[in-house]
Amino acid sequence: MIHVRDTTSSTLQEGICLIVSHHNLNIQNVRGQDYDRASNMCGEFTGLHTLILQECPYAYNVHCLAHQLQLALVDSAKEVVDVYVFFKLEYDCQC
């Protein structure tokens, strides 16, 4: 873990490259990326994903499937009462 001065994509890229090189790893061997959908991460032209992809053409970004599922379930629960009730009952049973 390192401290970064800001969360711009270029600063985050510098931090990632620093950590990778500190562990004697080659950034060219990166084969995957996973970030949230924030613009500094996934921006098409200057996002961290794009900057890393310029150095590592095989470092594809696959948005976290668990996060996508969570977002879909939250939206569903807001619209469909039965979905909300199901998760509420499940939560209550676990407590």
PDB file of C-alpha atoms in Angstrom:
ATOM      1  CA  MET A   1       0.000   0.000   0.000  1.00  0.00           C
ATOM      2  CA  ILE A   2       1.252   3.475  -0.802  1.00  0.00           C
ATOM      3  CA  HIS A   3       0.046   7.008  -0.203  1.00  0.00           C
ATOM      4  CA  VAL A   4      -0.934   8.984  -3.318  1.00  0.00           C
ATOM      5  CA  ARG A   5      -1.181  12.767  -3.492  1.00  0.00           C
ATOM      6  CA  ASP A   6      -4.482  12.638  -5.426  1.00  0.00           C
ATOM      7  CA  THR A   7      -6.720  10.170  -7.218  1.00  0.00           C
ATOM      8  CA  THR A   8      -6.170  11.239 -10.796  1.00  0.00           C
ATOM      9  CA  SER A   9      -5.594   8.407 -13.223  1.00  0.00           C
ATOM     10  CA  SER A  10      -1.990   9.437 -13.901  1.00  0.00           C
ATOM     11  CA  THR A  11      -1.124   9.506 -10.187  1.00  0.00           C
ATOM     12  CA  LEU A  12      -2.735   6.115  -9.649  1.00  0.00           C
ATOM     13  CA  GLN A  13      -0.870   4.704 -12.646  1.00  0.00           C
ATOM     14  CA  GLU A  14       2.427   5.943 -11.194  1.00  0.00           C
ATOM     15  CA  GLY A  15       1.570   4.280  -7.891  1.00  0.00           C
ATOM     16  CA  ILE A  16       0.674   0.968  -9.504  1.00  0.00           C
ATOM     17  CA  CYS A  17       3.838   0.949 -11.598  1.00  0.00           C
ATOM     18  CA  LEU A  18       5.896   1.775  -8.494  1.00  0.00           C
ATOM     19  CA  ILE A  19       4.409  -1.131  -6.542  1.00  0.00           C
ATOM     20  CA  VAL A  20       4.804  -3.555  -9.444  1.00  0.00           C
ATOM     21  CA  SER A  21       8.460  -2.620  -9.985  1.00  0.00           C
ATOM     22  CA  HIS A  22       9.140  -2.660  -6.212  1.00  0.00           C
ATOM     23  CA  HIS A  23       8.193  -6.348  -6.247  1.00  0.00           C
ATOM     24  CA  ASN A  24      10.416  -6.980  -9.300  1.00  0.00           C
ATOM     25  CA  LEU A  25       7.424  -7.696 -11.509  1.00  0.00           C
ATOM     26  CA  ASN A  26       7.030  -6.669 -15.131  1.00  0.00           C
ATOM     27  CA  ILE A  27       4.024  -4.430 -15.845  1.00  0.00           C
ATOM     28  CA  GLN A  28       3.882  -6.014 -19.318  1.00  0.00           C
ATOM     29  CA  ASN A  29       2.723  -9.265 -17.700  1.00  0.00           C
ATOM     30  CA  VAL A  30      -0.492  -7.762 -16.332  1.00  0.00           C
ATOM     31  CA  ARG A  31      -3.482  -9.592 -17.807  1.00  0.00           C
ATOM     32  CA  GLY A  32      -6.475  -8.038 -16.130  1.00  0.00           C
ATOM     33  CA  GLN A  33      -7.825  -4.918 -14.481  1.00  0.00           C
ATOM     34  CA  ASP A  34     -10.850  -4.374 -12.298  1.00  0.00           C
ATOM     35  CA  TYR A  35     -12.043  -0.976 -11.125  1.00  0.00           C
ATOM     36  CA  ASP A  36     -15.267   0.708 -10.198  1.00  0.00           C
ATOM     37  CA  ARG A  37     -17.008   2.820 -12.809  1.00  0.00           C
ATOM     38  CA  ALA A  38     -15.548   6.137 -11.630  1.00  0.00           C
ATOM     39  CA  SER A  39     -14.418   8.338 -14.514  1.00  0.00           C
ATOM     40  CA  ASN A  40     -10.823   8.491 -13.254  1.00  0.00           C
ATOM     41  CA  MET A  41     -10.724   4.698 -13.488  1.00  0.00           C
ATOM     42  CA  CYS A  42     -12.628   3.820 -16.649  1.00  0.00           C
ATOM     43  CA  GLY A  43     -12.482   7.005 -18.706  1.00  0.00           C
ATOM     44  CA  GLU A  44     -12.174   6.154 -22.382  1.00  0.00           C
ATOM     45  CA  PHE A  45      -9.272   8.530 -23.094  1.00  0.00           C
ATOM     46  CA  THR A  46      -7.481   9.283 -19.820  1.00  0.00           C
ATOM     47  CA  GLY A  47      -8.842   6.791 -17.311  1.00  0.00           C
ATOM     48  CA  LEU A  48      -6.508   4.502 -15.386  1.00  0.00           C
ATOM     49  CA  HIS A  49      -7.786   1.555 -17.416  1.00  0.00           C
ATOM     50  CA  THR A  50      -6.733   3.275 -20.655  1.00  0.00           C
ATOM     51  CA  LEU A  51      -3.322   4.314 -19.305  1.00  0.00           C
ATOM     52  CA  ILE A  52      -2.537   0.778 -18.131  1.00  0.00           C
ATOM     53  CA  LEU A  53      -3.829  -0.655 -21.411  1.00  0.00           C
ATOM     54  CA  GLN A  54      -1.336   1.529 -23.320  1.00  0.00           C
ATOM     55  CA  GLU A  55       1.505  -0.229 -21.493  1.00  0.00           C
ATOM     56  CA  CYS A  56      -0.130  -3.661 -21.282  1.00  0.00           C
ATOM     57  CA  PRO A  57      -2.330  -4.396 -24.296  1.00  0.00           C
ATOM     58  CA  TYR A  58      -3.600  -7.649 -22.730  1.00  0.00           C
ATOM     59  CA  ALA A  59      -4.687  -6.095 -19.422  1.00  0.00           C
ATOM     60  CA  TYR A  60      -8.392  -6.136 -20.189  1.00  0.00           C
ATOM     61  CA  ASN A  61     -10.816  -4.407 -17.844  1.00  0.00           C
ATOM     62  CA  VAL A  62     -13.593  -6.650 -16.576  1.00  0.00           C
ATOM     63  CA  HIS A  63     -15.920  -4.785 -14.252  1.00  0.00           C
ATOM     64  CA  CYS A  64     -16.434  -6.761 -11.070  1.00  0.00           C
ATOM     65  CA  LEU A  65     -19.334  -9.147 -11.631  1.00  0.00           C
ATOM     66  CA  ALA A  66     -20.205  -9.189  -7.939  1.00  0.00           C
ATOM     67  CA  HIS A  67     -20.509  -5.396  -7.974  1.00  0.00           C
ATOM     68  CA  GLN A  68     -22.658  -5.495 -11.115  1.00  0.00           C
ATOM     69  CA  LEU A  69     -24.921  -8.053  -9.452  1.00  0.00           C
ATOM     70  CA  GLN A  70     -25.155  -5.940  -6.303  1.00  0.00           C
ATOM     71  CA  LEU A  71     -26.109  -2.847  -8.327  1.00  0.00           C
ATOM     72  CA  ALA A  72     -28.758  -4.816 -10.229  1.00  0.00           C
ATOM     73  CA  LEU A  73     -30.231  -6.234  -7.017  1.00  0.00           C
ATOM     74  CA  VAL A  74     -30.376  -2.821  -5.344  1.00  0.00           C
ATOM     75  CA  ASP A  75     -32.197  -1.369  -8.358  1.00  0.00           C
ATOM     76  CA  SER A  76     -34.538  -4.376  -8.454  1.00  0.00           C
ATOM     77  CA  ALA A  77     -35.328  -4.078  -4.764  1.00  0.00           C
ATOM     78  CA  LYS A  78     -36.277  -0.427  -5.282  1.00  0.00           C
ATOM     79  CA  GLU A  79     -38.744  -1.334  -8.023  1.00  0.00           C
ATOM     80  CA  VAL A  80     -40.046  -4.793  -7.104  1.00  0.00           C
ATOM     81  CA  VAL A  81     -41.356  -5.148  -3.568  1.00  0.00           C
ATOM     82  CA  ASP A  82     -41.006  -8.953  -3.607  1.00  0.00           C
ATOM     83  CA  VAL A  83     -37.254  -8.661  -4.202  1.00  0.00           C
ATOM     84  CA  TYR A  84     -36.940  -6.274  -1.256  1.00  0.00           C
ATOM     85  CA  VAL A  85     -39.003  -8.563   0.984  1.00  0.00           C
ATOM     86  CA  PHE A  86     -36.925 -11.602  -0.005  1.00  0.00           C
ATOM     87  CA  PHE A  87     -33.628  -9.966   0.949  1.00  0.00           C
ATOM     88  CA  LYS A  88     -35.099  -8.424   4.085  1.00  0.00           C
ATOM     89  CA  LEU A  89     -36.311 -11.855   5.250  1.00  0.00           C
ATOM     90  CA  GLU A  90     -32.941 -13.437   4.430  1.00  0.00           C
ATOM     91  CA  TYR A  91     -31.112 -10.730   6.375  1.00  0.00           C
ATOM     92  CA  ASP A  92     -33.453 -11.042   9.363  1.00  0.00           C
ATOM     93  CA  CYS A  93     -32.960 -14.832   9.441  1.00  0.00           C
ATOM     94  CA  GLN A  94     -29.185 -14.454   9.575  1.00  0.00           C
ATOM     95  CA  CYS A  95     -29.231 -12.021  12.497  1.00  0.00           C
TER      96      CYS A  95
END
